[in-house]
XYZ file of C-alpha atoms in Angstrom:
714
model
C 18.820 -11.143 -26.653
C 17.617 -14.101 -28.633
C 14.882 -12.436 -30.664
C 16.486 -9.028 -31.175
C 17.842 -9.767 -34.663
C 14.468 -11.113 -35.747
C 12.770 -7.924 -34.654
C 15.260 -5.508 -36.148
C 14.204 -5.919 -39.776
C 10.517 -5.534 -39.007
C 11.252 -2.497 -36.824
C 13.055 -0.679 -39.615
C 10.314 -1.589 -42.080
C 7.570 -0.103 -39.905
C 9.526 3.034 -39.025
C 9.153 4.687 -42.424
C 5.519 5.791 -42.315
C 5.732 7.157 -38.785
C 6.228 10.699 -40.005
C 2.705 10.787 -41.356
C 1.414 10.874 -37.775
C 3.654 13.724 -36.659
C 0.906 16.362 -36.570
C -1.754 14.252 -34.861
C -2.535 14.580 -31.159
C -4.458 12.199 -28.940
C -4.316 8.396 -28.990
C -2.572 6.564 -31.837
C -3.469 2.939 -32.500
C -2.449 -0.302 -34.111
C -4.303 -3.608 -33.933
C -2.386 -4.462 -30.769
C -1.846 -1.257 -28.827
C -3.182 2.237 -28.265
C -0.736 4.892 -27.028
C -0.706 8.604 -26.248
C 1.098 11.207 -24.137
C -0.895 12.240 -21.056
C 0.135 14.958 -18.585
C 0.164 14.590 -14.828
C -0.824 18.246 -14.342
C -3.210 20.447 -16.298
C -0.395 22.837 -17.245
C 3.294 23.542 -16.607
C 4.841 26.673 -15.136
C 7.923 28.359 -16.618
C 11.083 26.945 -15.052
C 9.352 23.820 -13.711
C 9.751 20.098 -14.251
C 6.523 18.713 -15.633
C 5.664 15.029 -15.596
C 4.048 13.404 -18.623
C 3.504 9.706 -19.246
C 3.338 7.399 -22.221
C -0.011 5.699 -21.717
C -0.303 2.261 -23.283
C -3.600 0.428 -23.618
C -2.569 -3.076 -24.629
C -5.071 -5.455 -26.176
C -5.913 -8.629 -24.202
C -3.444 -11.428 -24.900
C -0.596 -8.994 -25.719
C 2.082 -7.364 -23.585
C 4.987 -4.909 -23.750
C 8.283 -4.961 -21.877
C 10.217 -3.411 -19.005
C 13.682 -1.837 -19.383
C 15.109 -5.397 -19.053
C 12.741 -7.540 -21.125
C 14.096 -10.812 -19.715
C 14.642 -13.807 -21.990
C 13.106 -12.205 -25.107
C 11.509 -9.046 -26.422
C 12.715 -5.473 -26.108
C 11.981 -2.422 -23.940
C 9.857 0.532 -24.946
C 12.048 3.243 -26.520
C 11.361 6.972 -26.794
C 12.952 9.376 -29.291
C 11.869 12.925 -28.410
C 11.597 15.948 -30.684
C 11.272 18.979 -28.414
C 11.428 22.787 -28.701
C 14.649 24.561 -27.856
C 15.365 24.575 -24.124
C 12.928 21.756 -23.319
C 14.566 18.532 -22.139
C 13.140 15.077 -21.463
C 14.488 12.821 -18.742
C 14.599 9.059 -18.520
C 11.538 6.861 -18.166
C 10.435 6.284 -14.571
C 9.780 2.546 -14.893
C 7.006 1.030 -12.742
C 7.629 -2.391 -11.238
C 7.022 -5.021 -13.960
C 5.263 -8.381 -13.890
C 6.856 -11.727 -14.624
C 5.497 -13.243 -17.836
C 6.143 -16.953 -18.455
C 5.919 -18.643 -21.844
C 7.271 -22.082 -22.804
C 10.293 -22.026 -20.522
C 11.029 -18.312 -21.027
C 10.480 -15.617 -18.409
C 10.073 -11.997 -19.417
C 9.446 -8.775 -17.515
C 6.695 -6.549 -18.831
C 3.231 -5.083 -18.657
C -0.327 -5.971 -19.629
C -3.538 -3.964 -19.881
C -3.157 -0.223 -19.237
C 0.378 1.010 -18.502
C 1.770 4.483 -17.722
C 5.482 5.234 -18.219
C 6.189 8.649 -16.591
C 8.887 10.943 -18.016
C 10.075 14.247 -16.441
C 10.094 17.205 -18.845
C 12.177 20.276 -17.959
C 10.461 23.473 -19.067
C 12.821 26.470 -19.370
C 12.210 29.597 -17.329
C 12.021 31.531 -20.602
C 8.783 29.775 -21.589
C 6.059 32.377 -22.037
C 2.855 31.979 -19.976
C -0.086 31.529 -22.296
C 1.973 29.664 -24.880
C 1.892 25.988 -25.863
C 4.864 23.610 -25.826
C 4.491 20.857 -28.416
C 5.951 17.554 -27.192
C 6.591 14.947 -29.886
C 7.993 11.478 -29.351
C 8.550 8.496 -31.583
C 7.652 5.581 -29.318
C 8.767 2.069 -30.190
C 6.934 -0.857 -28.614
C 7.654 -4.569 -28.801
C 4.105 -5.931 -28.540
C 4.023 -9.696 -28.075
C 1.490 -12.468 -27.580
C 1.998 -16.160 -26.870
C 2.545 -16.754 -30.600
C 4.236 -13.710 -32.097
C 5.914 -10.348 -31.485
C 5.348 -7.207 -33.554
C 7.394 -3.993 -33.261
C 4.969 -1.047 -33.379
C 6.233 2.524 -33.807
C 3.831 5.378 -33.070
C 4.462 9.115 -33.231
C 2.744 10.759 -30.281
C 2.109 14.451 -29.652
C 0.943 16.548 -26.723
C 0.321 20.291 -26.549
C 1.390 21.250 -23.021
C -0.030 24.619 -21.876
C 2.301 27.049 -20.104
C 0.731 29.053 -17.294
C 1.792 30.668 -14.038
C 0.631 29.262 -10.742
C 0.031 25.858 -9.243
C -1.551 23.377 -11.638
C -4.167 20.813 -10.575
C -3.809 17.179 -11.538
C -5.096 16.360 -15.004
C -8.059 14.226 -13.992
C -8.001 10.500 -13.298
C -4.977 9.867 -15.505
C -3.079 12.596 -13.696
C -3.757 10.849 -10.395
C -2.598 7.539 -11.871
C 0.636 9.105 -13.093
C 1.240 10.774 -9.729
C 0.744 7.459 -7.937
C 3.265 5.728 -10.208
C 5.824 8.518 -9.773
C 5.479 8.284 -5.988
C 5.844 4.497 -5.824
C 8.248 3.715 -8.689
C 11.501 2.026 -7.579
C 14.302 4.507 -6.820
C 17.486 4.432 -4.691
C 16.702 4.519 -0.975
C 20.028 4.339 0.849
C 20.248 0.535 0.760
C 23.728 -1.031 0.889
C 24.056 -4.217 -1.190
C 26.739 -6.806 -1.927
C 26.926 -9.480 -4.646
C 28.754 -12.769 -4.106
C 29.177 -15.772 -6.413
C 28.865 -19.044 -4.529
C 29.274 -21.796 -7.099
C 26.400 -21.283 -9.539
C 24.458 -19.135 -7.097
C 24.511 -15.350 -7.118
C 23.886 -14.232 -3.546
C 22.632 -10.667 -3.020
C 22.676 -9.260 0.512
C 20.981 -5.910 1.130
C 20.813 -3.934 4.378
C 19.961 -0.491 5.645
C 17.471 2.132 4.553
C 13.846 0.953 4.621
C 14.961 -2.676 5.109
C 16.143 -2.103 8.677
C 13.620 -3.635 11.040
C 11.055 -4.157 8.265
C 8.637 -7.060 8.728
C 8.944 -8.624 5.265
C 7.439 -11.826 3.907
C 8.100 -11.487 0.149
C 11.069 -10.417 -1.957
C 12.315 -10.687 -5.532
C 15.088 -9.152 -7.646
C 14.607 -7.656 -11.107
C 18.053 -7.026 -12.697
C 18.659 -4.229 -15.183
C 21.143 -6.401 -17.102
C 19.437 -9.328 -18.908
C 22.597 -11.475 -18.679
C 22.977 -11.593 -14.880
C 20.570 -14.296 -13.676
C 18.483 -17.159 -14.990
C 15.125 -15.373 -15.122
C 13.077 -18.607 -15.005
C 14.778 -20.070 -11.951
C 13.339 -19.882 -8.455
C 14.491 -17.083 -6.153
C 15.008 -18.030 -2.515
C 15.138 -15.441 0.248
C 16.018 -14.980 3.902
C 15.297 -11.961 6.051
C 17.388 -10.613 8.885
C 17.159 -7.779 11.412
C 18.894 -5.331 9.065
C 17.898 -6.555 5.586
C 17.410 -9.498 3.255
C 19.419 -12.094 1.343
C 18.374 -13.456 -2.063
C 19.884 -16.577 -3.630
C 19.594 -16.448 -7.434
C 20.634 -18.834 -10.197
C 23.480 -17.064 -11.982
C 23.475 -16.726 -15.760
C 26.083 -19.084 -17.286
C 27.897 -16.113 -18.817
C 28.398 -14.638 -15.356
C 30.210 -17.791 -14.211
C 32.947 -17.595 -16.865
C 34.507 -14.430 -15.468
C 35.257 -13.238 -11.931
C 32.527 -11.020 -10.522
C 34.174 -7.636 -10.902
C 31.213 -5.395 -11.683
C 28.223 -4.201 -9.672
C 24.817 -5.850 -10.065
C 22.130 -3.193 -10.487
C 18.392 -3.719 -10.401
C 15.205 -3.488 -8.345
C 14.683 -5.204 -5.007
C 10.915 -5.700 -4.711
C 9.314 -6.595 -1.373
C 5.847 -6.533 0.119
C 6.886 -3.282 1.862
C 8.038 -1.487 -1.314
C 10.465 -1.658 -4.209
C 13.815 0.113 -4.415
C 16.740 0.364 -6.808
C 19.920 -1.218 -5.454
C 23.518 -1.411 -6.635
C 25.238 -4.532 -5.297
C 29.004 -4.131 -5.313
C 31.157 -7.306 -5.444
C 32.152 -8.332 -1.953
C 31.508 -10.486 1.073
C 27.896 -10.885 2.284
C 26.668 -8.185 4.633
C 25.933 -9.004 8.263
C 22.371 -8.630 9.474
C 20.738 -9.841 6.241
C 19.773 -13.336 7.473
C 18.618 -15.130 10.560
C 14.995 -14.194 11.285
C 12.996 -16.179 8.710
C 12.353 -17.168 5.129
C 10.861 -15.145 2.284
C 8.540 -16.151 -0.521
C 8.761 -14.683 -4.010
C 6.612 -11.889 -5.411
C 3.768 -13.403 -7.509
C 4.086 -13.006 -11.284
C 1.505 -11.896 -13.847
C -0.293 -15.244 -13.689
C -0.484 -15.549 -9.900
C 2.535 -17.881 -9.649
C 5.644 -17.261 -7.627
C 9.137 -17.078 -9.036
C 10.328 -20.523 -10.009
C 8.657 -23.530 -11.568
C 6.796 -24.770 -8.477
C 3.030 -24.202 -8.562
C 0.476 -24.415 -5.790
C -0.172 -28.059 -4.908
C -3.067 -29.684 -3.091
C -0.650 -30.611 -0.334
C 0.185 -26.956 0.216
C -3.495 -26.012 0.204
C -4.396 -28.731 2.726
C -1.460 -27.776 4.945
C -2.468 -24.102 4.969
C -6.143 -24.994 5.487
C -5.323 -27.210 8.498
C -3.258 -24.463 10.112
C -6.060 -21.968 9.454
C -8.633 -24.318 11.047
C -6.465 -24.743 14.167
C -5.950 -21.001 14.291
C -9.706 -20.436 14.132
C -10.172 -22.740 17.131
C -7.556 -20.788 19.085
C -9.356 -17.530 18.237
C -12.161 -18.598 20.572
C -9.734 -17.994 23.465
C -8.408 -14.650 22.251
C -9.226 -11.627 24.448
C -10.713 -9.486 21.669
C -13.194 -12.112 20.442
C -14.030 -13.736 23.778
C -16.545 -11.058 24.848
C -18.603 -11.583 21.687
C -18.600 -15.366 22.071
C -19.410 -15.057 25.773
C -22.436 -12.977 24.859
C -23.620 -15.739 22.517
C -22.910 -18.328 25.203
C -25.440 -16.575 27.423
C -27.951 -16.719 24.602
C -27.182 -20.407 24.035
C -27.766 -21.129 27.695
C -31.234 -19.565 27.412
C -32.096 -21.774 24.425
C -30.367 -24.870 25.828
C -33.686 -26.634 26.423
C -35.209 -25.589 23.107
C -33.125 -27.691 20.668
C -34.817 -26.296 17.581
C -34.030 -22.685 18.451
C -30.496 -23.635 19.527
C -29.813 -25.375 16.204
C -31.112 -22.371 14.311
C -28.887 -19.984 16.282
C -25.819 -22.211 15.860
C -26.282 -22.590 12.104
C -26.949 -18.876 11.532
C -24.032 -17.853 13.746
C -21.771 -20.111 11.656
C -23.243 -18.660 8.453
C -22.479 -15.142 9.674
C -18.881 -16.103 10.485
C -18.283 -17.789 7.115
C -19.988 -15.067 5.075
C -17.940 -12.339 6.737
C -14.678 -14.246 6.329
C -15.493 -14.708 2.642
C -16.316 -11.015 2.218
C -13.130 -9.836 3.945
C -11.030 -12.389 2.054
C -12.562 -11.329 -1.281
C -11.792 -7.685 -0.501
C -8.237 -8.550 0.526
C -7.660 -10.584 -2.654
C -9.150 -7.829 -4.814
C -6.771 -5.302 -3.280
C -3.910 -7.753 -3.815
C -4.868 -7.995 -7.490
C -4.810 -4.196 -7.655
C -1.261 -4.103 -6.306
C -2.031 -2.957 -2.764
C 0.213 -4.067 0.074
C -2.046 -4.652 3.075
C -2.235 -7.160 5.876
C -4.931 -9.186 7.601
C -6.697 -7.086 10.215
C -6.596 -4.124 7.823
C -10.175 -3.108 8.781
C -8.834 -1.813 12.118
C -6.319 0.389 10.304
C -9.186 2.779 9.450
C -10.064 5.345 12.153
C -13.648 5.433 10.837
C -14.061 1.674 11.333
C -12.481 1.819 14.792
C -14.786 4.666 15.870
C -17.845 2.800 14.613
C -16.825 -0.401 16.403
C -16.218 1.541 19.640
C -19.786 2.889 19.586
C -21.151 -0.536 18.663
C -19.293 -2.264 21.514
C -20.495 0.420 23.925
C -24.088 -0.184 22.814
C -23.684 -3.945 23.342
C -22.163 -3.356 26.798
C -25.016 -1.043 27.824
C -27.517 -3.565 26.511
C -25.950 -6.364 28.557
C -25.806 -4.182 31.666
C -29.562 -3.504 31.426
C -29.419 0.182 30.492
C -31.740 -0.540 27.558
C -33.226 -3.591 25.873
C -33.088 -4.670 22.241
C -35.154 -7.256 20.440
C -38.386 -9.124 20.909
C -36.849 -12.329 22.285
C -37.230 -11.345 25.933
C -38.409 -13.586 28.706
C -39.167 -12.947 32.311
C -36.886 -14.973 34.563
C -37.801 -14.698 38.259
C -39.074 -11.140 37.774
C -36.002 -10.055 35.812
C -35.456 -9.586 32.086
C -32.712 -11.028 29.897
C -31.835 -8.875 26.911
C -30.257 -10.544 23.965
C -29.814 -9.935 20.239
C -33.098 -11.023 18.692
C -33.624 -14.341 16.932
C -31.821 -15.662 13.891
C -30.847 -12.205 12.672
C -29.080 -11.597 15.971
C -27.175 -14.878 15.666
C -26.062 -14.067 12.113
C -25.024 -10.530 13.085
C -23.041 -11.785 16.070
C -21.126 -14.132 13.765
C -20.238 -11.149 11.594
C -19.184 -9.115 14.629
C -16.989 -11.937 15.929
C -14.995 -11.993 12.672
C -14.509 -8.222 12.544
C -13.096 -8.013 16.059
C -11.224 -11.341 15.884
C -9.071 -10.591 12.835
C -6.391 -8.525 14.659
C -6.012 -11.287 17.296
C -4.834 -14.014 14.943
C -2.518 -16.432 16.697
C 1.172 -16.382 15.741
C 1.153 -19.721 13.871
C -1.753 -18.461 11.715
C 0.553 -15.986 9.976
C 1.908 -18.743 7.746
C -1.556 -19.934 6.695
C -2.803 -16.427 5.905
C 0.424 -15.478 4.139
C 0.271 -18.639 2.028
C -3.377 -17.982 1.173
C -2.515 -14.532 -0.150
C -0.004 -16.118 -2.551
C -2.317 -18.909 -3.735
C -4.797 -18.802 -6.597
C -8.115 -17.259 -5.567
C -10.129 -20.513 -5.077
C -7.454 -22.032 -2.840
C -7.102 -18.794 -0.872
C -10.864 -18.600 -0.268
C -10.843 -22.225 0.916
C -8.182 -21.387 3.512
C -10.210 -18.444 4.809
C -13.332 -20.618 5.034
C -11.420 -23.128 7.174
C -10.353 -20.281 9.445
C -14.008 -19.283 9.879
C -15.088 -22.863 10.469
C -12.526 -23.202 13.261
C -13.868 -20.034 14.911
C -17.535 -21.115 14.708
C -17.159 -24.861 15.365
C -17.379 -24.944 19.214
C -20.605 -22.937 19.253
C -22.028 -24.945 16.338
C -21.157 -28.293 17.958
C -22.893 -27.383 21.218
C -25.988 -26.100 19.446
C -26.330 -29.300 17.361
C -25.719 -31.777 20.182
C -28.774 -32.579 22.360
C -26.511 -34.302 24.891
C -24.343 -31.237 25.374
C -27.387 -28.988 25.460
C -28.970 -31.066 28.255
C -25.820 -30.704 30.344
C -26.140 -26.926 30.299
C -27.936 -25.481 33.366
C -31.558 -24.490 33.026
C -32.450 -20.810 32.618
C -32.921 -18.878 35.817
C -31.991 -15.701 37.678
C -28.305 -16.662 37.425
C -28.460 -15.673 33.751
C -29.189 -12.046 34.611
C -26.115 -11.970 36.848
C -24.070 -13.616 34.084
C -25.351 -11.055 31.608
C -24.269 -8.178 33.842
C -20.865 -9.813 34.293
C -20.422 -10.219 30.526
C -20.969 -6.480 30.105
C -17.609 -5.823 31.762
C -15.403 -7.250 28.971
C -17.544 -5.352 26.429
C -16.828 -2.080 28.261
C -13.141 -3.065 28.286
C -13.280 -3.703 24.531
C -14.776 -0.224 24.034
C -11.900 1.334 25.983
C -9.392 -0.655 23.919
C -10.931 0.569 20.658
C -10.849 4.184 21.877
C -7.165 3.671 22.734
C -6.526 2.303 19.214
C -8.329 5.339 17.763
C -6.164 7.653 19.882
C -2.981 5.984 18.603
C -4.168 6.425 14.997
C -5.247 10.065 15.340
C -4.592 12.916 17.770
C -6.016 14.440 20.940
C -8.716 16.507 19.248
C -10.172 13.563 17.330
C -10.077 11.377 20.444
C -11.937 14.052 22.433
C -14.726 14.086 19.820
C -15.019 10.281 20.015
C -15.078 10.331 23.822
C -17.891 12.903 23.697
C -19.766 10.669 21.250
C -19.486 7.744 23.701
C -20.800 9.856 26.594
C -23.782 11.125 24.591
C -24.500 7.594 23.316
C -24.564 6.303 26.898
C -27.000 9.066 27.947
C -29.205 8.261 24.956
C -29.229 4.572 25.912
C -30.347 5.456 29.441
C -33.110 7.685 28.063
C -34.366 4.817 25.898
C -34.158 2.180 28.655
C -36.199 1.031 31.624
C -34.425 3.488 33.953
C -36.200 6.388 32.252
C -39.578 4.747 32.937
C -38.734 4.423 36.616
C -37.603 8.069 36.844
C -40.569 9.533 34.943
C -43.241 6.946 34.135
C -45.228 7.333 30.934
C -43.390 10.487 29.828
C -43.169 11.047 26.077
C -39.999 13.107 26.261
C -37.710 10.146 26.982
C -37.840 8.546 23.480
C -37.401 11.972 21.870
C -34.378 12.756 24.026
C -32.969 9.291 23.357
C -33.418 9.617 19.603
C -31.792 13.061 19.568
C -28.957 11.653 21.660
C -28.305 8.932 19.093
C -28.200 11.540 16.299
C -25.826 13.762 18.301
C -23.566 10.796 19.141
C -23.301 9.792 15.480
C -22.592 13.414 14.508
C -19.814 13.637 17.090
C -18.343 10.361 15.780
C -18.316 11.781 12.243
C -16.548 14.906 13.546
C -13.997 12.670 15.277
C -13.209 10.855 12.031
C -12.982 14.114 10.083
C -10.656 15.594 12.700
C -8.290 12.635 12.318
C -5.140 13.506 10.318
C -4.592 11.783 6.999
C -2.938 8.340 7.425
C 0.198 9.292 5.577
C 0.397 12.886 6.785
C 3.727 13.958 8.195
C 4.435 17.207 9.976
C 6.606 19.549 7.928
C 10.210 19.611 9.042
C 11.174 23.066 10.336
C 13.301 24.942 7.813
C 14.990 28.312 7.436
C 14.983 30.469 4.325
C 17.937 29.820 2.028
C 20.671 32.315 1.339
C 24.336 31.835 0.394
C 25.323 33.491 3.677
C 23.333 30.953 5.737
C 24.978 28.075 3.890
C 28.441 29.483 4.610
C 27.580 30.121 8.264
C 26.394 26.542 8.801
C 29.452 25.072 7.081
C 31.687 27.274 9.237
C 30.060 25.657 12.284
C 30.909 22.198 10.899
C 27.281 21.319 10.096
C 26.018 19.719 6.855
C 23.374 21.637 4.888
C 20.368 20.345 2.920
C 18.916 22.902 0.504
C 15.508 22.445 -1.123
C 14.877 24.659 -4.173
C 11.102 24.500 -4.574
C 7.951 26.387 -5.568
C 4.267 26.087 -4.723
C 3.410 25.505 -8.393
C 5.947 22.683 -8.796
C 4.045 19.372 -8.640
C 7.146 17.166 -8.522
C 8.490 19.345 -5.684
C 5.360 18.711 -3.637
C 5.525 14.973 -4.300
C 9.128 14.886 -3.055
C 8.255 16.971 -0.005
C 5.418 14.613 0.925
C 7.216 11.322 0.243
C 10.833 12.154 1.172
C 11.281 15.535 2.874
C 8.488 15.350 5.475
C 9.044 11.847 6.787
C 10.119 10.759 10.240
C 13.200 9.020 8.817
C 14.386 12.239 7.138
C 13.777 14.122 10.379
C 15.930 11.591 12.246
C 18.641 11.776 9.568
C 18.812 15.567 9.942
C 19.038 15.237 13.721
C 21.726 12.519 13.620
C 23.933 14.512 11.278
C 23.193 17.847 13.029
C 22.306 19.240 9.609
C 20.687 22.560 8.701
C 17.622 22.411 6.429
C 17.130 25.424 4.163
C 14.337 26.099 1.656
C 14.770 28.320 -1.398
C 11.189 29.245 -2.367
C 10.911 30.194 -6.048
C 7.107 30.543 -6.061
C 7.704 34.192 -6.915
C 10.514 35.148 -9.225
C 13.781 35.642 -7.321
C 16.906 36.553 -9.295
C 19.250 35.282 -6.567
C 17.621 31.844 -6.662
C 17.551 31.915 -10.479
C 21.301 32.603 -10.598
C 21.977 29.785 -8.119
C 19.907 27.388 -10.241
C 21.840 28.439 -13.355
C 25.137 27.974 -11.530
C 24.241 24.311 -11.067
C 23.084 23.867 -14.656
C 19.352 24.096 -13.952
C 16.742 26.381 -15.421
C 14.012 25.449 -12.955
C 13.047 23.561 -9.825
C 13.241 21.106 -8.148
C 16.905 21.137 -7.172
C 18.302 19.484 -4.047
C 21.802 20.192 -2.746
C 23.682 18.680 0.192
C 26.797 20.491 1.480
C 29.367 18.956 3.828
C 32.077 20.856 5.723
C 35.561 20.608 4.214
C 34.090 19.227 0.953
C 34.295 21.492 -2.104
C 30.939 21.979 -3.792
C 27.559 20.469 -3.028
C 26.193 17.071 -3.918
C 23.238 17.271 -6.330
C 20.471 14.805 -5.490
C 18.065 13.226 -8.009
C 14.932 15.133 -8.983
C 12.770 12.256 -7.729
C 13.732 11.730 -4.093
C 13.328 9.053 -1.456
C 13.971 9.379 2.254
C 16.826 6.881 1.896
C 18.581 9.017 -0.723
C 18.414 12.062 1.562
C 19.679 10.125 4.590
C 22.569 8.602 2.646
C 23.594 11.992 1.224
C 23.594 13.600 4.682
C 25.865 10.850 6.028
C 28.259 10.574 3.067
C 30.139 13.613 1.715
C 30.294 14.057 -2.044
C 33.510 12.760 -3.662
C 36.190 15.372 -4.181
């Protein structure tokens, strides 16, 4: 690397005084960076693998580097000094950001960074004791003008206790999140091909199969593989993706005879891949293009920045999409309800203009709020899509009750608002005044988002890659397209005069418009059922029934059944409280979004392994313990997933669990036989293959599936 020789002298100069810090615990600081060792769990159990992290708090304007720093800089290095029997693993590197400076592109981190490291604690560690972890951490800390190598000696006293350890506060949760999402192998097959000056990577299988991807980028481990500043172009296919990268000039001088290793990052996740030299893989192209993952400054890979032409193009598509939303089934009932209101005010131009303007304001304000939330989550690294509000069972349950209330209101079960007029002896209930118009605009946006037309996907996807002001402008154009027909009618006296005068027909229209609102309620209950289970859906159905009874008790029907009785409002109010309580119970009964049912397993024993192999069946063995935090992470993210379940079924494999929560000498001897003093340990046996295959301590579902399909080499 270009600047490595320049840094080396300064690094050696600063290394000398590091020993003075060797006895200090807690954060250590320089003018540029604060660093310390933080644990993921409050303590470690004997024979376990604990996770600690090097926490960096980098001053604004400075950054540190990933394992491949890119065009300049150097990665963070760790030199451990540990007690006998304690071993430190490699850094679990989070996905980096691109950092551009004067034609150079680096990979690194800004702000607060956690670099997790697994620490193996021997089974001989005595509960009640303290294990002192000491590391000499070297950081290249750079700004736009200079780079300084900082060396800090960090210490952590890790308590040793029996039993399951809770997470160590907020930092423990941060470390756990990074460990769960850090790029690791996932059973992806990759090939690397040189085509002139282009390095073409094709990747298929694993989580890429059938994935609906829109973004992809490649971060190589070797700094001399690609031109880091050049644009990366991608194509997706039914089985994977293809990336076209500008090859490093040094790669062009020799035939490609070595694998290309790095991280394939997409909007669906990031995984480590090893691309062997060979012909491109089938199934990696043909279904659409991919944009690049944004870098640290909101730009995409390559020199092209967002242009006004791109903004105008995306805004025009969003505006057209908003117009089409007026015809979508999920938003049409809401707009039809406002059309009835507009017909009532058709011959009062002042009131019609007020309703049209406030309805438009409600639409635009809600689009801005949802867009701001979406962009904030994007800035925080979340991968979500438009329409995300209907991914929450709580939101779906609330909307179902709201739509039911609107349907009952339109059907005449009860009346809301003061804007009521007698029309031929009948009453027309509508949402009251300007507040009702504004609220209806908000409601239209909430229910319209999942119905976005197909050609709107490009506009919304482009907006989520643009700088924040441009993205907000695109969302505003989407809202304007949705509100424009209603606004145009309300502001045009000529169009208003063409509308029929109010009369009894409006009551019949109102009753008719209640039908699509009831249908929308049923649709939302169906969505809730798909997101949860039968018990939660039963609670929500009960809430809808009680809400309907409460509406009847509060409406004109109760007066006709028992005139001037005081019990009706009390019963109605209690019914509303009971309905809301039942809805809360429905949401609480819903399973967690990421929950997976445990895969059935038998207890491990050497005899059961031999019996399964004798039947010609592969065997997956999970050595675990209830107090092992990393074991539980692997079980939740890799060993309890639907893809792992399918992999076990396809290979007709036997799943065995060796539970070391309580001391078991047979399990301890088996761990020692494989060179381990503690858990986790994962073994895959194949018939007619001598010895098991040892899987990594940090698993993915793809690693498990690949190991079950491919026997270990002899």
